[in-house]
Amino acid sequence: MRVNKKYSCLPAEEKGIHIINIRAIEDIGYDQHESTLLNSLSKNPDADCKYGLYFRDGKRKVDYILVYHYKKSSAGKTLSRRAQQNDASVRSSKQDQPLPGKGVQLEMGDSEPHMDYHEDDKRFRREEYEGNLVEAGLELERDEDTKIHGIGFVKIHAPWNVLCREAEFLKLKMPTKKMYQINQTHGLLKKINSVIQKITEPIQPKVAEHKPQTVKRLSYPFSREKQHLFDLSDKDSFFDSKTRSTIVYEILKRTTCTKAKYSMGITSLLANGVYSAAYPLHDGDYEGENVEPNDRKLLCEEWASYGVFYKYQPIDLVRKYFGEKIGLYFAWLGVYTQMLIPASIVGIIVFLYGCATVDENIPSMEMCDQRNNITMCPLCDKTCSYWKMSSACATARASHLFDNPATVFFSVFMALWAATFMEHWKRKQMRLNYRWDLTGFEEEEDHPRAEYEAKVLEKSLRKEHKHKETDKEKLTWKDRFPAYLTNFVGIIFMVGLTFAIVFGVIIYRISTAAALAISSTPSGRSSVRVTVTATAVIINLVVIIILDEVYGCIARWLTQIEVPKTDKNFEERLIFKAFLLKFVNAYTPIFYVAFFKGRFVGRPGDYVYIFHSFRMEECAPGGCLMELCIQLSIIMLGKQLIQNNLFEIGIPKMKKFIRYLKLKRRRSLDHEEHMKKKQRYEVDYNLEPFAGLTPEYMEMIIQFGFVTLFVASFPLAPLFALLNNIIEIRLDAKKFVTELRRPVAVRAKDIGIWYNILRGIGKLAVIINAFVISFTSDFIPRLVYLYMYSENGTMHGFVNHTLSSFNVSDFQAGTAPNDPLDLGYEVQICRYKDYREPPWSENKYDISKDFWAVLAARLAFVIVFQNLVMFMSEFVDWIIPDIPKDISQQIHKEKVLMVEVFMREEQGKLQMLETWKDKDKKKGENCNNHSPRLSRSRSGSLSSCHSYPLDV
């Protein structure tokens, strides 16, 4: 059997031992000796407490668990074994421990080693802290006789009076007895809604919380004085497990372990190793035979399963089990995934349009026509020879798939899609706030973090040492200046490191291209560009994945040395740093290909060199857009497949396997403990601790950037994002339900700083797509040629118009090709892509007027596109109200109904007072009409009559 402790606030310091809470024993109904006897006679004592979900009495529910490490001595093990044989040994094996600050130890035998100072200090702090928890009204029960050696558990239960008190402090909105009808649609809208419900019925989750409701309970902040307003028929279920754990966690955070000025809450105790973990329990098992129905099992079947990927998420049940903050994340992810469906359809149409018109594209046909016999200048010095433009036919045809007039329309569409998505989410968020009773909720300032309290304590101790008067200390910017400086230098260094790595990849591309050009095989020379591009992108992908993990750790460390005061401040600063570093890491290679590659190469005879030996890269004859598409697609798909999915599946499985091996090694030491069935808190302790939602949001925000920022170059990005998110939702759900400890439910009415980041990316996407269309693609040069230079109003001659001529006699010494006759004939004039004067001109090789005309058109397009799309986005933002009309009506209706409830209550009180007054008057009249014999005591009778309402 397990040995437990009852804590109380009775003074036990003088005796040096714990005193058992007599009231707790009276509640159970028998003393410790009797409980030992009864437990020994029962077949399965753990079944009474549902294997750890309840206290040993089977009545009080476990709301929270504290876990600590302890050193189990040999004498302690001996006494523990004796406790199973003799019920009198129970108290001696567990209760003979000194209380903090007294230093009294009972003799436990000469064989017991003396604990070190740190273990004693931790034990003293635990005992003082748990005593303070008992004084706060919580009920505790200790369990050290577990299957895990050296691990002790403290089970916490919050009784009804504590729950009511804390619910009033936290201003929790609870459902009242009053129910009202939700406004329903009428006429045509009602018929449309009923048809939609019938169509979508197969994809609705089979949970009660997801069914459409016609009535709703009126909610009001809980008040002990107004308990009659609430439905308290079943007090055990009035506060659900999520709310109970939230209340207990609030008590744990504000309860301190104090000695002089030294103050520690649960966060400080966890940080200092006094406790190793603190978590609420899952509702039960989610798989296996004879498993009792619970919310966790229901979530596993209807949400955290790949077989239900086509169904809607049971968001209300997710919120009920995990809390509003996690519920909002999955609701946002669901809305984002739904909105990707129309974007994917339009992207597929744009791509198919490019495929259908590729054979009608005149520029690519001219490039593939071998009769044109256009000889291009060498791509590198000496080793590279002249080449035919028709050899780049495949690249030109592939570029048209993504570089066509439809991509401009798709860029405008995606900018409006982003604005519509943000407005749709705001409306969905308001509906959830109404359904989850979060209207009017304002987040209060959180408790200070453990690190902040430690820094303040250190500062106050320094001032005391200098004999200065100290008020309530706090950290100022002067205290944080070294951390701010370290943050600034660290972020600049990390950004510089990213640029350096991208520059290194550029050097790799240039040197590899030059090395492959020396190849004697024609196939090797023809596949130089494809080989260099593919290998460079894979290197970029590997570097991005590695640096993502490194930058995440560095961002956390930089935030920790700043010592933010609250968890909210810490989270916001961490998000900002991590997003900045990961954004730069993920998009720098793409920015290089989109806006810098091929811009600063110079011209034949006057190339730009790196380190005086490597020529800058040039774009392919079809432009850099195709290479940008390859770069974007491989990085996006690689990050989603490797980092988001394999890491999320593989790393937790690996950690779980390592924990399993450690536990298996421990179990082999004690066969008796191996035969026991694990308690719920032991099973949950072996799960991975919850690390917050920042990684989950971060990967989706980076994906949102891939979908919107460079969508002009990759119309299929929304489709791949949609396919990834369908898996991501179920993967995250399975992780939360089966792999992680149950997180503490946190109330939140929005997604916080992430919304501002999404809006910023949406605005930036408009600008970037404008520059991609105007500078990276050939859309603007084609328009300029079509309306200014074309002789017959067609695109015939466009390729020749974009190429300049170069006389091979003007090559610098040592840069001409080693084999000038590689094509079988002598070349005198070669062509290169640029707008420059021909060699027979007076200002040969100078920038021509055509260049300035195209540049002016490009800049004009950027200005017009940006302002037009911004205006349309703002118009969409303005025309769609943030709060749905029916929700605003329901909120107003709730306020009116609440006023009516209170007015009726006041009227009832007035009626009761009037009734009492009438009774008082009647009784007074009856006293006046008494006989003379009784009139002697009239004054006494009158006084008693008048005292009646006061007594009531």
PDB file of N, CA, C and O in Angstrom, residues 141-194:
ATOM      1  N   GLU A 141      -1.761  15.442  -0.079  1.00  0.00           N
ATOM      2  CA  GLU A 141      -1.503  14.049   0.243  1.00  0.00           C
ATOM      3  C   GLU A 141      -0.212  13.641  -0.454  1.00  0.00           C
ATOM      4  O   GLU A 141      -0.055  13.854  -1.651  1.00  0.00           O
ATOM      5  N   ARG A 142       0.712  13.078   0.324  1.00  0.00           N
ATOM      6  CA  ARG A 142       2.022  12.736  -0.214  1.00  0.00           C
ATOM      7  C   ARG A 142       2.084  11.246  -0.573  1.00  0.00           C
ATOM      8  O   ARG A 142       1.476  10.412   0.089  1.00  0.00           O
ATOM      9  N   ASP A 143       2.853  10.964  -1.628  1.00  0.00           N
ATOM     10  CA  ASP A 143       3.055   9.573  -2.037  1.00  0.00           C
ATOM     11  C   ASP A 143       4.501   9.418  -2.489  1.00  0.00           C
ATOM     12  O   ASP A 143       4.908   9.974  -3.504  1.00  0.00           O
ATOM     13  N   GLU A 144       5.272   8.675  -1.693  1.00  0.00           N
ATOM     14  CA  GLU A 144       6.663   8.404  -2.049  1.00  0.00           C
ATOM     15  C   GLU A 144       6.882   6.938  -2.398  1.00  0.00           C
ATOM     16  O   GLU A 144       7.960   6.560  -2.838  1.00  0.00           O
ATOM     17  N   ASP A 145       5.875   6.106  -2.177  1.00  0.00           N
ATOM     18  CA  ASP A 145       6.001   4.675  -2.455  1.00  0.00           C
ATOM     19  C   ASP A 145       5.523   4.406  -3.882  1.00  0.00           C
ATOM     20  O   ASP A 145       4.445   3.871  -4.126  1.00  0.00           O
ATOM     21  N   THR A 146       6.325   4.850  -4.867  1.00  0.00           N
ATOM     22  CA  THR A 146       5.940   4.760  -6.270  1.00  0.00           C
ATOM     23  C   THR A 146       6.878   3.827  -7.013  1.00  0.00           C
ATOM     24  O   THR A 146       7.878   3.349  -6.474  1.00  0.00           O
ATOM     25  N   LYS A 147       6.553   3.605  -8.276  1.00  0.00           N
ATOM     26  CA  LYS A 147       7.380   2.742  -9.110  1.00  0.00           C
ATOM     27  C   LYS A 147       8.667   3.430  -9.537  1.00  0.00           C
ATOM     28  O   LYS A 147       9.584   2.782 -10.019  1.00  0.00           O
ATOM     29  N   ILE A 148       8.717   4.756  -9.410  1.00  0.00           N
ATOM     30  CA  ILE A 148       9.891   5.515  -9.837  1.00  0.00           C
ATOM     31  C   ILE A 148      10.740   5.787  -8.609  1.00  0.00           C
ATOM     32  O   ILE A 148      10.314   6.498  -7.691  1.00  0.00           O
ATOM     33  N   HIS A 149      11.936   5.245  -8.550  1.00  0.00           N
ATOM     34  CA  HIS A 149      12.803   5.397  -7.396  1.00  0.00           C
ATOM     35  C   HIS A 149      13.221   6.853  -7.235  1.00  0.00           C
ATOM     36  O   HIS A 149      13.582   7.525  -8.195  1.00  0.00           O
ATOM     37  N   GLY A 150      13.182   7.346  -6.010  1.00  0.00           N
ATOM     38  CA  GLY A 150      13.667   8.680  -5.702  1.00  0.00           C
ATOM     39  C   GLY A 150      12.746   9.798  -6.114  1.00  0.00           C
ATOM     40  O   GLY A 150      13.133  10.964  -6.074  1.00  0.00           O
ATOM     41  N   ILE A 151      11.525   9.482  -6.504  1.00  0.00           N
ATOM     42  CA  ILE A 151      10.559  10.497  -6.923  1.00  0.00           C
ATOM     43  C   ILE A 151       9.370  10.463  -5.972  1.00  0.00           C
ATOM     44  O   ILE A 151       8.781   9.412  -5.743  1.00  0.00           O
ATOM     45  N   GLY A 152       9.049  11.629  -5.416  1.00  0.00           N
ATOM     46  CA  GLY A 152       7.876  11.756  -4.569  1.00  0.00           C
ATOM     47  C   GLY A 152       6.832  12.652  -5.207  1.00  0.00           C
ATOM     48  O   GLY A 152       7.158  13.554  -5.983  1.00  0.00           O
ATOM     49  N   PHE A 153       5.577  12.388  -4.896  1.00  0.00           N
ATOM     50  CA  PHE A 153       4.466  13.149  -5.468  1.00  0.00           C
ATOM     51  C   PHE A 153       3.632  13.748  -4.337  1.00  0.00           C
ATOM     52  O   PHE A 153       3.356  13.068  -3.338  1.00  0.00           O
ATOM     53  N   VAL A 154       3.232  14.996  -4.512  1.00  0.00           N
ATOM     54  CA  VAL A 154       2.305  15.659  -3.596  1.00  0.00           C
ATOM     55  C   VAL A 154       1.026  15.931  -4.373  1.00  0.00           C
ATOM     56  O   VAL A 154       1.021  16.686  -5.349  1.00  0.00           O
ATOM     57  N   LYS A 155      -0.056  15.278  -3.942  1.00  0.00           N
ATOM     58  CA  LYS A 155      -1.348  15.466  -4.597  1.00  0.00           C
ATOM     59  C   LYS A 155      -2.084  16.614  -3.922  1.00  0.00           C
ATOM     60  O   LYS A 155      -2.117  16.706  -2.698  1.00  0.00           O
ATOM     61  N   ILE A 156      -2.684  17.486  -4.729  1.00  0.00           N
ATOM     62  CA  ILE A 156      -3.346  18.693  -4.223  1.00  0.00           C
ATOM     63  C   ILE A 156      -4.812  18.646  -4.613  1.00  0.00           C
ATOM     64  O   ILE A 156      -5.155  18.354  -5.767  1.00  0.00           O
ATOM     65  N   HIS A 157      -5.639  18.945  -3.642  1.00  0.00           N
ATOM     66  CA  HIS A 157      -7.092  19.019  -3.869  1.00  0.00           C
ATOM     67  C   HIS A 157      -7.596  20.361  -3.351  1.00  0.00           C
ATOM     68  O   HIS A 157      -7.234  20.795  -2.256  1.00  0.00           O
ATOM     69  N   ALA A 158      -8.432  21.013  -4.160  1.00  0.00           N
ATOM     70  CA  ALA A 158      -9.037  22.287  -3.755  1.00  0.00           C
ATOM     71  C   ALA A 158     -10.475  22.028  -3.334  1.00  0.00           C
ATOM     72  O   ALA A 158     -11.298  21.622  -4.168  1.00  0.00           O
ATOM     73  N   PRO A 159     -10.807  22.230  -2.053  1.00  0.00           N
ATOM     74  CA  PRO A 159     -12.203  22.027  -1.616  1.00  0.00           C
ATOM     75  C   PRO A 159     -13.121  23.111  -2.164  1.00  0.00           C
ATOM     76  O   PRO A 159     -12.682  24.093  -2.755  1.00  0.00           O
ATOM     77  N   TRP A 160     -14.414  22.915  -1.940  1.00  0.00           N
ATOM     78  CA  TRP A 160     -15.430  23.782  -2.536  1.00  0.00           C
ATOM     79  C   TRP A 160     -15.263  25.234  -2.112  1.00  0.00           C
ATOM     80  O   TRP A 160     -15.354  26.138  -2.946  1.00  0.00           O
ATOM     81  N   ASN A 161     -15.024  25.485  -0.830  1.00  0.00           N
ATOM     82  CA  ASN A 161     -14.939  26.876  -0.374  1.00  0.00           C
ATOM     83  C   ASN A 161     -13.743  27.594  -0.999  1.00  0.00           C
ATOM     84  O   ASN A 161     -13.806  28.786  -1.316  1.00  0.00           O
ATOM     85  N   VAL A 162     -12.646  26.869  -1.235  1.00  0.00           N
ATOM     86  CA  VAL A 162     -11.474  27.480  -1.882  1.00  0.00           C
ATOM     87  C   VAL A 162     -11.776  27.780  -3.344  1.00  0.00           C
ATOM     88  O   VAL A 162     -11.407  28.846  -3.866  1.00  0.00           O
ATOM     89  N   LEU A 163     -12.442  26.860  -4.003  1.00  0.00           N
ATOM     90  CA  LEU A 163     -12.803  27.093  -5.406  1.00  0.00           C
ATOM     91  C   LEU A 163     -13.694  28.318  -5.553  1.00  0.00           C
ATOM     92  O   LEU A 163     -13.491  29.143  -6.452  1.00  0.00           O
ATOM     93  N   CYS A 164     -14.654  28.456  -4.657  1.00  0.00           N
ATOM     94  CA  CYS A 164     -15.547  29.621  -4.719  1.00  0.00           C
ATOM     95  C   CYS A 164     -14.780  30.911  -4.452  1.00  0.00           C
ATOM     96  O   CYS A 164     -14.977  31.924  -5.143  1.00  0.00           O
ATOM     97  N   ARG A 165     -13.914  30.883  -3.464  1.00  0.00           N
ATOM     98  CA  ARG A 165     -13.147  32.091  -3.135  1.00  0.00           C
ATOM     99  C   ARG A 165     -12.261  32.523  -4.298  1.00  0.00           C
ATOM    100  O   ARG A 165     -12.249  33.701  -4.688  1.00  0.00           O
ATOM    101  N   GLU A 166     -11.541  31.564  -4.883  1.00  0.00           N
ATOM    102  CA  GLU A 166     -10.618  31.913  -5.960  1.00  0.00           C
ATOM    103  C   GLU A 166     -11.357  32.275  -7.240  1.00  0.00           C
ATOM    104  O   GLU A 166     -10.887  33.131  -8.001  1.00  0.00           O
ATOM    105  N   ALA A 167     -12.490  31.625  -7.503  1.00  0.00           N
ATOM    106  CA  ALA A 167     -13.267  31.981  -8.689  1.00  0.00           C
ATOM    107  C   ALA A 167     -13.753  33.419  -8.600  1.00  0.00           C
ATOM    108  O   ALA A 167     -13.801  34.138  -9.612  1.00  0.00           O
ATOM    109  N   GLU A 168     -14.078  33.862  -7.387  1.00  0.00           N
ATOM    110  CA  GLU A 168     -14.474  35.260  -7.208  1.00  0.00           C
ATOM    111  C   GLU A 168     -13.283  36.192  -7.385  1.00  0.00           C
ATOM    112  O   GLU A 168     -13.405  37.253  -8.001  1.00  0.00           O
ATOM    113  N   PHE A 169     -12.112  35.805  -6.887  1.00  0.00           N
ATOM    114  CA  PHE A 169     -10.914  36.634  -7.057  1.00  0.00           C
ATOM    115  C   PHE A 169     -10.547  36.762  -8.534  1.00  0.00           C
ATOM    116  O   PHE A 169     -10.181  37.847  -9.001  1.00  0.00           O
ATOM    117  N   LEU A 170     -10.623  35.648  -9.266  1.00  0.00           N
ATOM    118  CA  LEU A 170     -10.235  35.643 -10.674  1.00  0.00           C
ATOM    119  C   LEU A 170     -11.322  36.169 -11.602  1.00  0.00           C
ATOM    120  O   LEU A 170     -11.095  36.275 -12.820  1.00  0.00           O
ATOM    121  N   LYS A 171     -12.495  36.466 -11.059  1.00  0.00           N
ATOM    122  CA  LYS A 171     -13.632  36.981 -11.834  1.00  0.00           C
ATOM    123  C   LYS A 171     -14.003  36.023 -12.964  1.00  0.00           C
ATOM    124  O   LYS A 171     -14.212  36.427 -14.110  1.00  0.00           O
ATOM    125  N   LEU A 172     -14.054  34.739 -12.626  1.00  0.00           N
ATOM    126  CA  LEU A 172     -14.423  33.733 -13.615  1.00  0.00           C
ATOM    127  C   LEU A 172     -15.903  33.824 -13.933  1.00  0.00           C
ATOM    128  O   LEU A 172     -16.746  33.836 -13.036  1.00  0.00           O
ATOM    129  N   LYS A 173     -16.227  33.887 -15.208  1.00  0.00           N
ATOM    130  CA  LYS A 173     -17.620  33.884 -15.619  1.00  0.00           C
ATOM    131  C   LYS A 173     -18.144  32.459 -15.585  1.00  0.00           C
ATOM    132  O   LYS A 173     -17.607  31.575 -16.254  1.00  0.00           O
ATOM    133  N   MET A 174     -19.193  32.253 -14.817  1.00  0.00           N
ATOM    134  CA  MET A 174     -19.779  30.925 -14.680  1.00  0.00           C
ATOM    135  C   MET A 174     -21.241  30.976 -15.130  1.00  0.00           C
ATOM    136  O   MET A 174     -21.904  32.018 -15.007  1.00  0.00           O
ATOM    137  N   PRO A 175     -21.761  29.860 -15.650  1.00  0.00           N
ATOM    138  CA  PRO A 175     -23.153  29.859 -16.122  1.00  0.00           C
ATOM    139  C   PRO A 175     -24.152  29.967 -14.969  1.00  0.00           C
ATOM    140  O   PRO A 175     -23.997  29.320 -13.933  1.00  0.00           O
ATOM    141  N   THR A 176     -25.152  30.789 -15.155  1.00  0.00           N
ATOM    142  CA  THR A 176     -26.206  30.970 -14.152  1.00  0.00           C
ATOM    143  C   THR A 176     -27.398  30.063 -14.482  1.00  0.00           C
ATOM    144  O   THR A 176     -27.389  29.323 -15.465  1.00  0.00           O
ATOM    145  N   LYS A 177     -28.428  30.130 -13.647  1.00  0.00           N
ATOM    146  CA  LYS A 177     -29.643  29.353 -13.897  1.00  0.00           C
ATOM    147  C   LYS A 177     -30.435  29.902 -15.073  1.00  0.00           C
ATOM    148  O   LYS A 177     -31.185  29.176 -15.719  1.00  0.00           O
ATOM    149  N   LYS A 178     -30.251  31.193 -15.357  1.00  0.00           N
ATOM    150  CA  LYS A 178     -31.027  31.840 -16.409  1.00  0.00           C
ATOM    151  C   LYS A 178     -30.577  31.367 -17.785  1.00  0.00           C
ATOM    152  O   LYS A 178     -29.390  31.387 -18.106  1.00  0.00           O
ATOM    153  N   MET A 179     -31.521  30.912 -18.592  1.00  0.00           N
ATOM    154  CA  MET A 179     -31.242  30.498 -19.963  1.00  0.00           C
ATOM    155  C   MET A 179     -32.042  31.371 -20.912  1.00  0.00           C
ATOM    156  O   MET A 179     -33.152  31.806 -20.590  1.00  0.00           O
ATOM    157  N   TYR A 180     -31.463  31.635 -22.082  1.00  0.00           N
ATOM    158  CA  TYR A 180     -32.159  32.471 -23.051  1.00  0.00           C
ATOM    159  C   TYR A 180     -31.986  31.886 -24.445  1.00  0.00           C
ATOM    160  O   TYR A 180     -31.069  31.110 -24.712  1.00  0.00           O
ATOM    161  N   GLN A 181     -32.877  32.284 -25.335  1.00  0.00           N
ATOM    162  CA  GLN A 181     -32.899  31.777 -26.699  1.00  0.00           C
ATOM    163  C   GLN A 181     -31.907  32.547 -27.557  1.00  0.00           C
ATOM    164  O   GLN A 181     -31.877  33.773 -27.552  1.00  0.00           O
ATOM    165  N   ILE A 182     -31.065  31.811 -28.297  1.00  0.00           N
ATOM    166  CA  ILE A 182     -30.133  32.446 -29.226  1.00  0.00           C
ATOM    167  C   ILE A 182     -30.897  32.806 -30.491  1.00  0.00           C
ATOM    168  O   ILE A 182     -31.706  32.021 -31.011  1.00  0.00           O
ATOM    169  N   ASN A 183     -30.649  34.032 -30.987  1.00  0.00           N
ATOM    170  CA  ASN A 183     -31.341  34.504 -32.181  1.00  0.00           C
ATOM    171  C   ASN A 183     -31.044  33.593 -33.362  1.00  0.00           C
ATOM    172  O   ASN A 183     -29.879  33.317 -33.679  1.00  0.00           O
ATOM    173  N   GLN A 184     -32.092  33.124 -34.004  1.00  0.00           N
ATOM    174  CA  GLN A 184     -31.959  32.230 -35.149  1.00  0.00           C
ATOM    175  C   GLN A 184     -32.274  32.991 -36.433  1.00  0.00           C
ATOM    176  O   GLN A 184     -33.024  33.963 -36.440  1.00  0.00           O
ATOM    177  N   THR A 185     -31.665  32.522 -37.520  1.00  0.00           N
ATOM    178  CA  THR A 185     -31.950  33.132 -38.820  1.00  0.00           C
ATOM    179  C   THR A 185     -33.342  32.716 -39.286  1.00  0.00           C
ATOM    180  O   THR A 185     -33.873  31.668 -38.894  1.00  0.00           O
ATOM    181  N   HIS A 186     -33.920  33.519 -40.153  1.00  0.00           N
ATOM    182  CA  HIS A 186     -35.271  33.259 -40.652  1.00  0.00           C
ATOM    183  C   HIS A 186     -35.279  33.334 -42.170  1.00  0.00           C
ATOM    184  O   HIS A 186     -34.379  33.925 -42.793  1.00  0.00           O
ATOM    185  N   GLY A 187     -36.315  32.748 -42.746  1.00  0.00           N
ATOM    186  CA  GLY A 187     -36.520  32.845 -44.177  1.00  0.00           C
ATOM    187  C   GLY A 187     -35.497  32.071 -44.979  1.00  0.00           C
ATOM    188  O   GLY A 187     -35.170  30.910 -44.693  1.00  0.00           O
ATOM    189  N   LEU A 188     -34.957  32.737 -46.009  1.00  0.00           N
ATOM    190  CA  LEU A 188     -34.033  32.084 -46.938  1.00  0.00           C
ATOM    191  C   LEU A 188     -32.732  31.673 -46.257  1.00  0.00           C
ATOM    192  O   LEU A 188     -32.192  30.595 -46.536  1.00  0.00           O
ATOM    193  N   LEU A 189     -32.221  32.529 -45.345  1.00  0.00           N
ATOM    194  CA  LEU A 189     -30.967  32.200 -44.667  1.00  0.00           C
ATOM    195  C   LEU A 189     -31.107  30.936 -43.832  1.00  0.00           C
ATOM    196  O   LEU A 189     -30.187  30.123 -43.752  1.00  0.00           O
ATOM    197  N   LYS A 190     -32.264  30.753 -43.197  1.00  0.00           N
ATOM    198  CA  LYS A 190     -32.494  29.559 -42.393  1.00  0.00           C
ATOM    199  C   LYS A 190     -32.455  28.302 -43.261  1.00  0.00           C
ATOM    200  O   LYS A 190     -31.877  27.275 -42.880  1.00  0.00           O
ATOM    201  N   LYS A 191     -33.068  28.376 -44.453  1.00  0.00           N
ATOM    202  CA  LYS A 191     -33.065  27.228 -45.358  1.00  0.00           C
ATOM    203  C   LYS A 191     -31.647  26.931 -45.840  1.00  0.00           C
ATOM    204  O   LYS A 191     -31.234  25.764 -45.923  1.00  0.00           O
ATOM    205  N   ILE A 192     -30.901  27.983 -46.165  1.00  0.00           N
ATOM    206  CA  ILE A 192     -29.519  27.785 -46.630  1.00  0.00           C
ATOM    207  C   ILE A 192     -28.685  27.148 -45.527  1.00  0.00           C
ATOM    208  O   ILE A 192     -27.902  26.217 -45.775  1.00  0.00           O
ATOM    209  N   ASN A 193     -28.841  27.638 -44.289  1.00  0.00           N
ATOM    210  CA  ASN A 193     -28.081  27.063 -43.170  1.00  0.00           C
ATOM    211  C   ASN A 193     -28.433  25.610 -42.928  1.00  0.00           C
ATOM    212  O   ASN A 193     -27.559  24.782 -42.629  1.00  0.00           O
ATOM    213  N   SER A 194     -29.719  25.272 -43.054  1.00  0.00           N
ATOM    214  CA  SER A 194     -30.120  23.877 -42.845  1.00  0.00           C
ATOM    215  C   SER A 194     -29.547  22.975 -43.929  1.00  0.00           C
ATOM    216  O   SER A 194     -29.118  21.846 -43.659  1.00  0.00           O
TER     217      SER A 194
END
